[in-house]
PDB file of N, CA and C in Angstrom:
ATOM      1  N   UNK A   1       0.845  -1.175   0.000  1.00  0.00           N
ATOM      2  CA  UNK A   1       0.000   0.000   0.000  1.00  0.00           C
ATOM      3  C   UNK A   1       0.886   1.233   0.000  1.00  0.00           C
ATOM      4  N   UNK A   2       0.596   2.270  -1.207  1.00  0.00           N
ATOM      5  CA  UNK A   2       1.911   3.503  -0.734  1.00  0.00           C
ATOM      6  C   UNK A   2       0.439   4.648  -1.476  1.00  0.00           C
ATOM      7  N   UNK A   3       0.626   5.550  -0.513  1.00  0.00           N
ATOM      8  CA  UNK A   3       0.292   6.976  -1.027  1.00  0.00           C
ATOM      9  C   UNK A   3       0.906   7.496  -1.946  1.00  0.00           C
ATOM     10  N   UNK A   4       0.193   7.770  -3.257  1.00  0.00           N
ATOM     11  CA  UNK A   4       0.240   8.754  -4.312  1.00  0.00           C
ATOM     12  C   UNK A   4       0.525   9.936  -4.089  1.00  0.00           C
ATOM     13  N   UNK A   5      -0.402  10.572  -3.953  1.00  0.00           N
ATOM     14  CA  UNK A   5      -0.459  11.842  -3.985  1.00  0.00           C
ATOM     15  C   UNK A   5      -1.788  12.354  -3.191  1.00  0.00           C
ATOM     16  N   UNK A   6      -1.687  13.670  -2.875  1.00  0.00           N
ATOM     17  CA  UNK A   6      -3.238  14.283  -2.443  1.00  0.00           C
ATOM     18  C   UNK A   6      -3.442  15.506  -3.137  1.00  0.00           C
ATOM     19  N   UNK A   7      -5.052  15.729  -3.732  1.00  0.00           N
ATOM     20  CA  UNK A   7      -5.238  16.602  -4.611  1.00  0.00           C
ATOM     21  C   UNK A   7      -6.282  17.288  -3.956  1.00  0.00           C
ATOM     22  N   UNK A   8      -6.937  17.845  -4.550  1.00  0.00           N
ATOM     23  CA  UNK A   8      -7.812  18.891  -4.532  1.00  0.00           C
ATOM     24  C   UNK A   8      -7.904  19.208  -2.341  1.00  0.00           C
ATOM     25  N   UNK A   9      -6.857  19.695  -2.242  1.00  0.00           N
ATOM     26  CA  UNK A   9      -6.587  20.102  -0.633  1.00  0.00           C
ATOM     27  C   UNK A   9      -7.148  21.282  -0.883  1.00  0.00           C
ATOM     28  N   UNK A  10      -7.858  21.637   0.248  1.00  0.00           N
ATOM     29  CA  UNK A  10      -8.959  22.611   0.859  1.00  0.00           C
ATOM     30  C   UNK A  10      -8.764  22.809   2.367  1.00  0.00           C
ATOM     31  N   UNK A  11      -8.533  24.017   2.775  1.00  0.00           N
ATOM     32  CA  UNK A  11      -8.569  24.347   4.279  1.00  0.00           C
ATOM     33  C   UNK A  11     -10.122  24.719   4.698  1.00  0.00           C
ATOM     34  N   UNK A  12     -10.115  24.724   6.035  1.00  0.00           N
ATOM     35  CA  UNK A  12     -11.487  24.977   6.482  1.00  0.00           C
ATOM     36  C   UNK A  12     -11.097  26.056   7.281  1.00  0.00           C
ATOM     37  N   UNK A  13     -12.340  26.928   7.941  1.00  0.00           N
ATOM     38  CA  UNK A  13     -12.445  27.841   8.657  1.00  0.00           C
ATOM     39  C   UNK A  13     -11.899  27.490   9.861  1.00  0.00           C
ATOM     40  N   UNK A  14     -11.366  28.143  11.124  1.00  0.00           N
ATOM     41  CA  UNK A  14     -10.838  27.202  12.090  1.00  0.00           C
ATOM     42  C   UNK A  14     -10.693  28.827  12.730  1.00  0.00           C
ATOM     43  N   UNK A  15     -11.259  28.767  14.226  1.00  0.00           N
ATOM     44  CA  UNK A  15     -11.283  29.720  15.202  1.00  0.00           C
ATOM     45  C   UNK A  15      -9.759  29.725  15.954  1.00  0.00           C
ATOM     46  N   UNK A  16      -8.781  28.561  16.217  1.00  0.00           N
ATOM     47  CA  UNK A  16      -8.138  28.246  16.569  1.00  0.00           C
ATOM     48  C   UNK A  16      -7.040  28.260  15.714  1.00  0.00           C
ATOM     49  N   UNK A  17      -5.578  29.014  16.075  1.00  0.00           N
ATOM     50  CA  UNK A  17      -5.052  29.758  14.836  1.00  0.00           C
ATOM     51  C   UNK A  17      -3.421  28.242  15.217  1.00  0.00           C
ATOM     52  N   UNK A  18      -3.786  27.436  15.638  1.00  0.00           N
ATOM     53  CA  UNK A  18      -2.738  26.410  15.426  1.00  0.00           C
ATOM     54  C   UNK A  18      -3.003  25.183  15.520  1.00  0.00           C
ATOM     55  N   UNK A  19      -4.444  25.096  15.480  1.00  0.00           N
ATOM     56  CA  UNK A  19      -5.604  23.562  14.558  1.00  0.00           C
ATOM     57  C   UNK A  19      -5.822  24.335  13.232  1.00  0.00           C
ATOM     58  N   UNK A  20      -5.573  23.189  12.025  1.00  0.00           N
ATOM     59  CA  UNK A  20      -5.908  23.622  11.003  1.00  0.00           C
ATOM     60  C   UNK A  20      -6.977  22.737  10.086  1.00  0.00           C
ATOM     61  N   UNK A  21      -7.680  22.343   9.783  1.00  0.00           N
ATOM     62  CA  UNK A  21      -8.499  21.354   9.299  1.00  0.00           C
ATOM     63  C   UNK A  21      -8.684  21.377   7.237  1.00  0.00           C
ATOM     64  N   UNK A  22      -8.774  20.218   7.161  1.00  0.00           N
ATOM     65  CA  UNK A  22      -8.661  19.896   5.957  1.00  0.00           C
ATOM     66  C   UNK A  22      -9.480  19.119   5.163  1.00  0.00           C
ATOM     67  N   UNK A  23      -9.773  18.810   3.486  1.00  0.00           N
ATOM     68  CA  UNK A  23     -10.413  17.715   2.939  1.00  0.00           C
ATOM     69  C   UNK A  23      -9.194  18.139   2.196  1.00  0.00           C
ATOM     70  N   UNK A  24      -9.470  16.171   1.394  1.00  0.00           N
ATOM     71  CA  UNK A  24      -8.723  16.854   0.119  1.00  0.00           C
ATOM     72  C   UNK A  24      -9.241  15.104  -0.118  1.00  0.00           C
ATOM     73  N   UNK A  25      -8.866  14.637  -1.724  1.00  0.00           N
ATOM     74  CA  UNK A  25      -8.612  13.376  -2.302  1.00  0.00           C
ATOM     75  C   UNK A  25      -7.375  13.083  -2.189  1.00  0.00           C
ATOM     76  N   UNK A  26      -7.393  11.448  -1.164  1.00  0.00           N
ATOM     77  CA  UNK A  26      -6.686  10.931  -1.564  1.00  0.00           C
ATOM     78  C   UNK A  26      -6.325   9.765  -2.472  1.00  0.00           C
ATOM     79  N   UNK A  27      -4.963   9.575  -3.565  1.00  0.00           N
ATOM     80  CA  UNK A  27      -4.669   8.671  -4.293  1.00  0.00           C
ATOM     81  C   UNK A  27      -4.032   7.432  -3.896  1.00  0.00           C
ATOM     82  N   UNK A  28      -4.510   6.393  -3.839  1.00  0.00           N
ATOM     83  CA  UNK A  28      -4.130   5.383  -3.308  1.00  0.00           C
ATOM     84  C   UNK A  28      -3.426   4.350  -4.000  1.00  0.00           C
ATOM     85  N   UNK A  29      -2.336   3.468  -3.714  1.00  0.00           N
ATOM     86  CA  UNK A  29      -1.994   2.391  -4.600  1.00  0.00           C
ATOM     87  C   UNK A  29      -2.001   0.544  -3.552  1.00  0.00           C
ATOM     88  N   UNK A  30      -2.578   0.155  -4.124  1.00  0.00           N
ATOM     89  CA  UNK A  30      -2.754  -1.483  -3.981  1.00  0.00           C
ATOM     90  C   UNK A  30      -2.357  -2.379  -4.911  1.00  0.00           C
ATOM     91  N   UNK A  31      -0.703  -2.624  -4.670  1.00  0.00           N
ATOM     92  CA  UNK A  31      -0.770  -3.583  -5.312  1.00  0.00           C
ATOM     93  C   UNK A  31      -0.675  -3.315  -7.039  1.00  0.00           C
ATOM     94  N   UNK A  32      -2.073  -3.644  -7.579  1.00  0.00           N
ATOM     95  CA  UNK A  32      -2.298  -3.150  -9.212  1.00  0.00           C
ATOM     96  C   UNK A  32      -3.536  -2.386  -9.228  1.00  0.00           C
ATOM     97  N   UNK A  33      -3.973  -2.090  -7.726  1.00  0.00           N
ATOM     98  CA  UNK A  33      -4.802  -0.717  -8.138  1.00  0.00           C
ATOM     99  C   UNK A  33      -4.867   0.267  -7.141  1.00  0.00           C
ATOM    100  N   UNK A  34      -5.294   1.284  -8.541  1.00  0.00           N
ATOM    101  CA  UNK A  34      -5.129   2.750  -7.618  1.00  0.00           C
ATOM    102  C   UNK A  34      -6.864   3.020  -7.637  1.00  0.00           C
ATOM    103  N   UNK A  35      -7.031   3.953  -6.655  1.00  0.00           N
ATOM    104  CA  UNK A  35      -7.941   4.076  -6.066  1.00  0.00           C
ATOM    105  C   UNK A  35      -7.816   5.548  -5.607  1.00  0.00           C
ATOM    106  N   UNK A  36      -8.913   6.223  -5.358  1.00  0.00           N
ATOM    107  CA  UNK A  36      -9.115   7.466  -4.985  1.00  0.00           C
ATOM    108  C   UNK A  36     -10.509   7.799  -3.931  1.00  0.00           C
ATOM    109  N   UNK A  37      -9.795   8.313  -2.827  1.00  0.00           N
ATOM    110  CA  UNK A  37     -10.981   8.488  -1.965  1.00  0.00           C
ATOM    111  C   UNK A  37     -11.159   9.494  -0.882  1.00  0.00           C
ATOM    112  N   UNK A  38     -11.680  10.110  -0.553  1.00  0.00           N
ATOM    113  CA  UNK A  38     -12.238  11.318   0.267  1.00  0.00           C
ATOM    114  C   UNK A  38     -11.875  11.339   1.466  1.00  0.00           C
ATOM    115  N   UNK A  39     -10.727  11.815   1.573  1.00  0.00           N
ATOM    116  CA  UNK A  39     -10.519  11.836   3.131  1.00  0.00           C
ATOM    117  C   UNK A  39     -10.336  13.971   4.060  1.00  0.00           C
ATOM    118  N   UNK A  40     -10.811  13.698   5.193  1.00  0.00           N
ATOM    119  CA  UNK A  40     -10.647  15.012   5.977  1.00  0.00           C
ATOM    120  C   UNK A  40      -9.636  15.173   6.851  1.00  0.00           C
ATOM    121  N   UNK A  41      -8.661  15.924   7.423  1.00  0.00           N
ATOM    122  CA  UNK A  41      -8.060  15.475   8.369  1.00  0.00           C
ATOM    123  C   UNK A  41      -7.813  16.718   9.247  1.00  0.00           C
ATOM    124  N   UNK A  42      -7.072  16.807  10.562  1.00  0.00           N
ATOM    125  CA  UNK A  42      -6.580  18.072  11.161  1.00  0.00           C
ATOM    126  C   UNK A  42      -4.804  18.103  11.499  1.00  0.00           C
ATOM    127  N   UNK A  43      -4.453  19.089  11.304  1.00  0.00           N
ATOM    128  CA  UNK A  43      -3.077  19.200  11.586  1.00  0.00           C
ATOM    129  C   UNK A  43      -3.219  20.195  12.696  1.00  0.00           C
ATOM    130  N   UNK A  44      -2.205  19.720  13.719  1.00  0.00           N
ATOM    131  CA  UNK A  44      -2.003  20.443  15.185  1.00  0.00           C
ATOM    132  C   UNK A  44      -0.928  20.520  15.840  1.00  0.00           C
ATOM    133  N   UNK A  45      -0.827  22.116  16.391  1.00  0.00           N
ATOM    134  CA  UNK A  45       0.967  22.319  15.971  1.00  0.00           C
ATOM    135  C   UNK A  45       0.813  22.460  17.788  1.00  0.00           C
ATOM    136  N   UNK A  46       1.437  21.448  18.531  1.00  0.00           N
ATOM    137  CA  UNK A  46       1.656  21.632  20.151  1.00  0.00           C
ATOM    138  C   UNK A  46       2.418  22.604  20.457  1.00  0.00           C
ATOM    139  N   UNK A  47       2.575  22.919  21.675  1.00  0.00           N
ATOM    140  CA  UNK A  47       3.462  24.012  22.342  1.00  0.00           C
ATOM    141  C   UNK A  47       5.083  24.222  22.054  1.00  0.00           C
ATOM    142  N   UNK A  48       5.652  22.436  21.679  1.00  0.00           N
ATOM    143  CA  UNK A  48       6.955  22.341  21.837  1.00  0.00           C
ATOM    144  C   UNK A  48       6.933  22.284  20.234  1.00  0.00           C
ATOM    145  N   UNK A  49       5.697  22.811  19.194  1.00  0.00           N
ATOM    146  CA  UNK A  49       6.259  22.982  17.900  1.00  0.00           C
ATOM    147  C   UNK A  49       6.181  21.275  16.558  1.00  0.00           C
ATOM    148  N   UNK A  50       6.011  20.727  17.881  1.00  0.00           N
ATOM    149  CA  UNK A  50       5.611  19.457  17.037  1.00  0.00           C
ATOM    150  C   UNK A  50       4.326  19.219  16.434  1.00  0.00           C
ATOM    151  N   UNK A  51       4.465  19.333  15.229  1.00  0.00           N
ATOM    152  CA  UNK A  51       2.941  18.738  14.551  1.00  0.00           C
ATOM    153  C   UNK A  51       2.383  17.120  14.307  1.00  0.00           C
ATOM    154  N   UNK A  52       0.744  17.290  15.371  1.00  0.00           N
ATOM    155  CA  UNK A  52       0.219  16.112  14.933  1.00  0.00           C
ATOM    156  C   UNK A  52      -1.006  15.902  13.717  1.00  0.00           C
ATOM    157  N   UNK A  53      -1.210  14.471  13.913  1.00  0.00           N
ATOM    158  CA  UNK A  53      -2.403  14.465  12.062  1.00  0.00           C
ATOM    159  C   UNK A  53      -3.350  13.837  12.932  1.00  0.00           C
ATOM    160  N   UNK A  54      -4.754  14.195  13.044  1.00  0.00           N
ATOM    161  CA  UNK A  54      -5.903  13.345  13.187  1.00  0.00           C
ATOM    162  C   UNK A  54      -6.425  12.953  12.027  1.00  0.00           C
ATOM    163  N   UNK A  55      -6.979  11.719  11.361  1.00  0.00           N
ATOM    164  CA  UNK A  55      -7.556  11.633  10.440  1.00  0.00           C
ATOM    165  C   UNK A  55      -9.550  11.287  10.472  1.00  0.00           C
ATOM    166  N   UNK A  56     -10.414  12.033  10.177  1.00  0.00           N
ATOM    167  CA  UNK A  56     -11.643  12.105  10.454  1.00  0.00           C
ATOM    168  C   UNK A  56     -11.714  10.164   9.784  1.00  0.00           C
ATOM    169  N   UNK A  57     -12.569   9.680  10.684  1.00  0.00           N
ATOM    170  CA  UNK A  57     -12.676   7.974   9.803  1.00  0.00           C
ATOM    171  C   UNK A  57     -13.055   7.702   8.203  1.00  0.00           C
ATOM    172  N   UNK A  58     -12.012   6.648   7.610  1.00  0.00           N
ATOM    173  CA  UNK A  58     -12.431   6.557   6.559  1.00  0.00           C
ATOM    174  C   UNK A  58     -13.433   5.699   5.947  1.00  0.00           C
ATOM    175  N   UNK A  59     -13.594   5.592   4.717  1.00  0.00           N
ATOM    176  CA  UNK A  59     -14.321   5.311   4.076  1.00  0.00           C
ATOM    177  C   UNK A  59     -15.020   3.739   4.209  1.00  0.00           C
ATOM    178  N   UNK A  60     -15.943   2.863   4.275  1.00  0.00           N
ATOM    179  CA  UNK A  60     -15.911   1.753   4.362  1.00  0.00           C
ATOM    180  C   UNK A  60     -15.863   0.878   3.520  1.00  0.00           C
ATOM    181  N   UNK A  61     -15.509   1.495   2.512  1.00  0.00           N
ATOM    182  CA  UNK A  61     -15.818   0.524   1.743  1.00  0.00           C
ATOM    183  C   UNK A  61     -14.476   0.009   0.809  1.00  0.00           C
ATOM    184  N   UNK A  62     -13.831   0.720   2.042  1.00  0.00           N
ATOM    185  CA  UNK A  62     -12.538  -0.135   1.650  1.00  0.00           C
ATOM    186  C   UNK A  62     -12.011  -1.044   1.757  1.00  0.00           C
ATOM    187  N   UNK A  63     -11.172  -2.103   1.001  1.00  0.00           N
ATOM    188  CA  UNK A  63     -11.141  -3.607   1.030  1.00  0.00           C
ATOM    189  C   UNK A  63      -9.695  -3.579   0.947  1.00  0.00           C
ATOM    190  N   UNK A  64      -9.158  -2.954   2.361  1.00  0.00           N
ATOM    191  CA  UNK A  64      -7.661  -2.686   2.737  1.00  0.00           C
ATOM    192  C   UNK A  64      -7.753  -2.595   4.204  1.00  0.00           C
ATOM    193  N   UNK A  65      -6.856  -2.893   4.916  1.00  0.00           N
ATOM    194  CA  UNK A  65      -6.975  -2.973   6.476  1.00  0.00           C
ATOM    195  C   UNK A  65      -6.678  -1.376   6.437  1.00  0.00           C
ATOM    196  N   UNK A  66      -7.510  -1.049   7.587  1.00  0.00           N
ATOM    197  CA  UNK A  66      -7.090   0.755   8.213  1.00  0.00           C
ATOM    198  C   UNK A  66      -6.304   1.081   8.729  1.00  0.00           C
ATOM    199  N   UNK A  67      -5.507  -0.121   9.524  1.00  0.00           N
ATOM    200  CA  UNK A  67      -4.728   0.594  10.103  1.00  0.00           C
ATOM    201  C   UNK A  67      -3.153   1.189   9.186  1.00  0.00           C
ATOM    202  N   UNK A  68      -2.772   0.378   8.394  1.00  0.00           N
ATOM    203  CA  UNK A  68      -1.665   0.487   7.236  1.00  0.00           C
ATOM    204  C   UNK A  68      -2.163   2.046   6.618  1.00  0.00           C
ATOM    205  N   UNK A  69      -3.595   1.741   6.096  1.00  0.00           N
ATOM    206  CA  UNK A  69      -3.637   2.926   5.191  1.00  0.00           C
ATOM    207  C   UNK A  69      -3.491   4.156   5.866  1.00  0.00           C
ATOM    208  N   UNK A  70      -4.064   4.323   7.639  1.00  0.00           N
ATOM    209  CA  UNK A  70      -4.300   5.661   8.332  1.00  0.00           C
ATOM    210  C   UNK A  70      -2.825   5.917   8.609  1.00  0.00           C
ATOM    211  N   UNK A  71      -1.753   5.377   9.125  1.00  0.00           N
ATOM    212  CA  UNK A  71      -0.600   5.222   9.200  1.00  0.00           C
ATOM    213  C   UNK A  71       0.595   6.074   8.108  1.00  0.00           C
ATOM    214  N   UNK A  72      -0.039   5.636   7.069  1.00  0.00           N
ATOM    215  CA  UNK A  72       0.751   5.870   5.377  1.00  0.00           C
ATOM    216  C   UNK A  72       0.012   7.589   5.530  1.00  0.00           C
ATOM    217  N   UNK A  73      -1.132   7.195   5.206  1.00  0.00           N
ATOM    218  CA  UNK A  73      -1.321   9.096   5.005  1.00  0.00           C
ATOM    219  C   UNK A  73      -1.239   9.889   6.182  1.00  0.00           C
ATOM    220  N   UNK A  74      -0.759   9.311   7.453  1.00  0.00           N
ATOM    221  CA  UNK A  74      -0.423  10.287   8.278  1.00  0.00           C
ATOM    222  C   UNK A  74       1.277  10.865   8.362  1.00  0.00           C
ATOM    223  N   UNK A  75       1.858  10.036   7.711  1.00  0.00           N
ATOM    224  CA  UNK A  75       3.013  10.051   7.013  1.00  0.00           C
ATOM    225  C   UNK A  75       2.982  11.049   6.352  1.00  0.00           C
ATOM    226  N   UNK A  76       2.272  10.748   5.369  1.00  0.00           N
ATOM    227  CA  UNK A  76       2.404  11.811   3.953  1.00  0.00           C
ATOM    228  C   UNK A  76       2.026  13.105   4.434  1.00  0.00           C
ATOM    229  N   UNK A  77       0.652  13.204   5.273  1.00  0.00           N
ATOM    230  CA  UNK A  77       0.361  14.313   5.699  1.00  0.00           C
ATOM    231  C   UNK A  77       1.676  15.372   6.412  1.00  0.00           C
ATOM    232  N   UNK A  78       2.143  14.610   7.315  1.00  0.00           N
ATOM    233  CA  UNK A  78       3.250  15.273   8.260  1.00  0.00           C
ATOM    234  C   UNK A  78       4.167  15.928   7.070  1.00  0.00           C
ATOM    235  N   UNK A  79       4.580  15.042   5.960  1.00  0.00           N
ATOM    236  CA  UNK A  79       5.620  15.445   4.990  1.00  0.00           C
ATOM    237  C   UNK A  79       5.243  16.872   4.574  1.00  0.00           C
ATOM    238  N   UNK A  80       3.915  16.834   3.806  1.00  0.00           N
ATOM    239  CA  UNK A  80       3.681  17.552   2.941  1.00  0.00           C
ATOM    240  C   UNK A  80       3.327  18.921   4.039  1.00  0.00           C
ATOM    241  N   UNK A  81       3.474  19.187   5.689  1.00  0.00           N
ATOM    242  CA  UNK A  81       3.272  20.223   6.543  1.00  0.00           C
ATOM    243  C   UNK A  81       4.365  20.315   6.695  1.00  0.00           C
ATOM    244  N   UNK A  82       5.609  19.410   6.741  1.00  0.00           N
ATOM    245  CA  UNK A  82       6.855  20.145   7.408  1.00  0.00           C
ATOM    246  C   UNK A  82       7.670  21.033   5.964  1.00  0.00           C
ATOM    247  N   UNK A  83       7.363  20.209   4.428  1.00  0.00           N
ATOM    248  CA  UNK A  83       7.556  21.300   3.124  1.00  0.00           C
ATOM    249  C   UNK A  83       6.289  22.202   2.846  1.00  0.00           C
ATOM    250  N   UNK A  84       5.517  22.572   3.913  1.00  0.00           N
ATOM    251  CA  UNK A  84       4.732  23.968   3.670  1.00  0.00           C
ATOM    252  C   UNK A  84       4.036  23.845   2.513  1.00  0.00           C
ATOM    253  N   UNK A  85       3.646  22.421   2.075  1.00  0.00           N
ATOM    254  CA  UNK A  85       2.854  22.618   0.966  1.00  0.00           C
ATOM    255  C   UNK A  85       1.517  22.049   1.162  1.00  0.00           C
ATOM    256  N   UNK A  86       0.907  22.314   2.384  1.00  0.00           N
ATOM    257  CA  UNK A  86      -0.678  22.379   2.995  1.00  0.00           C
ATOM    258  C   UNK A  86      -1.039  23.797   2.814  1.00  0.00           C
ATOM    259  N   UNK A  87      -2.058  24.437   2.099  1.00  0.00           N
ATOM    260  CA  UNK A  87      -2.752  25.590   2.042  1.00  0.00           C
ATOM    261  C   UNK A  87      -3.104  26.500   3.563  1.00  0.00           C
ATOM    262  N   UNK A  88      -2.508  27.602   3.170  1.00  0.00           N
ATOM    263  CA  UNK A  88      -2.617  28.252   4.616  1.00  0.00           C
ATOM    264  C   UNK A  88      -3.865  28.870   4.773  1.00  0.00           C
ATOM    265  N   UNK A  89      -4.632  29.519   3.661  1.00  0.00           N
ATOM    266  CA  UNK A  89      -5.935  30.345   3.454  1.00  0.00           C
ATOM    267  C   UNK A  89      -6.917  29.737   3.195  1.00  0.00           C
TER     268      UNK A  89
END
C-alpha cells in the first residue's frame, strides 16, 4: 500500500489559529490498483512545535486494512506540513 499523492486540498475555517483542518482526495496504490478516496483530516501544531495528524474515519468501503492505510497518510500528511505545501488560506 503507498500513497500517491493528495489533490484537490482545501482548508477549512478554524477559530483556533494552530488547529488547522482539511479535505482533500486521496490517491491510493494497492498492489495493481489505484484508487481514490475522500478523506478530511486536522493538523495540530503543540506548544513544543511538534505537529500532529488526526484523520476524520475513513471510508468503508474499503477492502484494505485501516490501520496500514491511516498510518501511510499520516506520514504523507506530516511530509507535505513540514515542506509547507498544505494551504494556509
Amino acid at each position: 500500500m503507498k500513497v500517491l499523492e493528495l489533490n484537490s486540498i482545501t482548508k477549512e475555517d478554524g477559530y483556533i489559529y494552530y488547529i488547522h483542518h482539511y479535505k482533500a482526495n486521496a490517491k491510493l496504490e494497492f498492489l495493481a490498483n489505484v484508487i481514490t478516496i475522500p478523506i478530511s483530516f486536522t493538523v495540530e501544531m503543540n506548544p513544543l512545535g511538534m505537529r500532529t495528524v488526526d484523520l476524520d474515519p475513513l471510508p468503508k468501503e474499503l477492502d484494505y486494512p485501516i490501520i496500514p492505510i491511516s498510518k501511510s497518510l499520516k506520514e504523507f500528511i506530516l511530509l507535505l506540513a513540514s515542506k509547507g505545501m498544505l494551504p494556509e488560506t
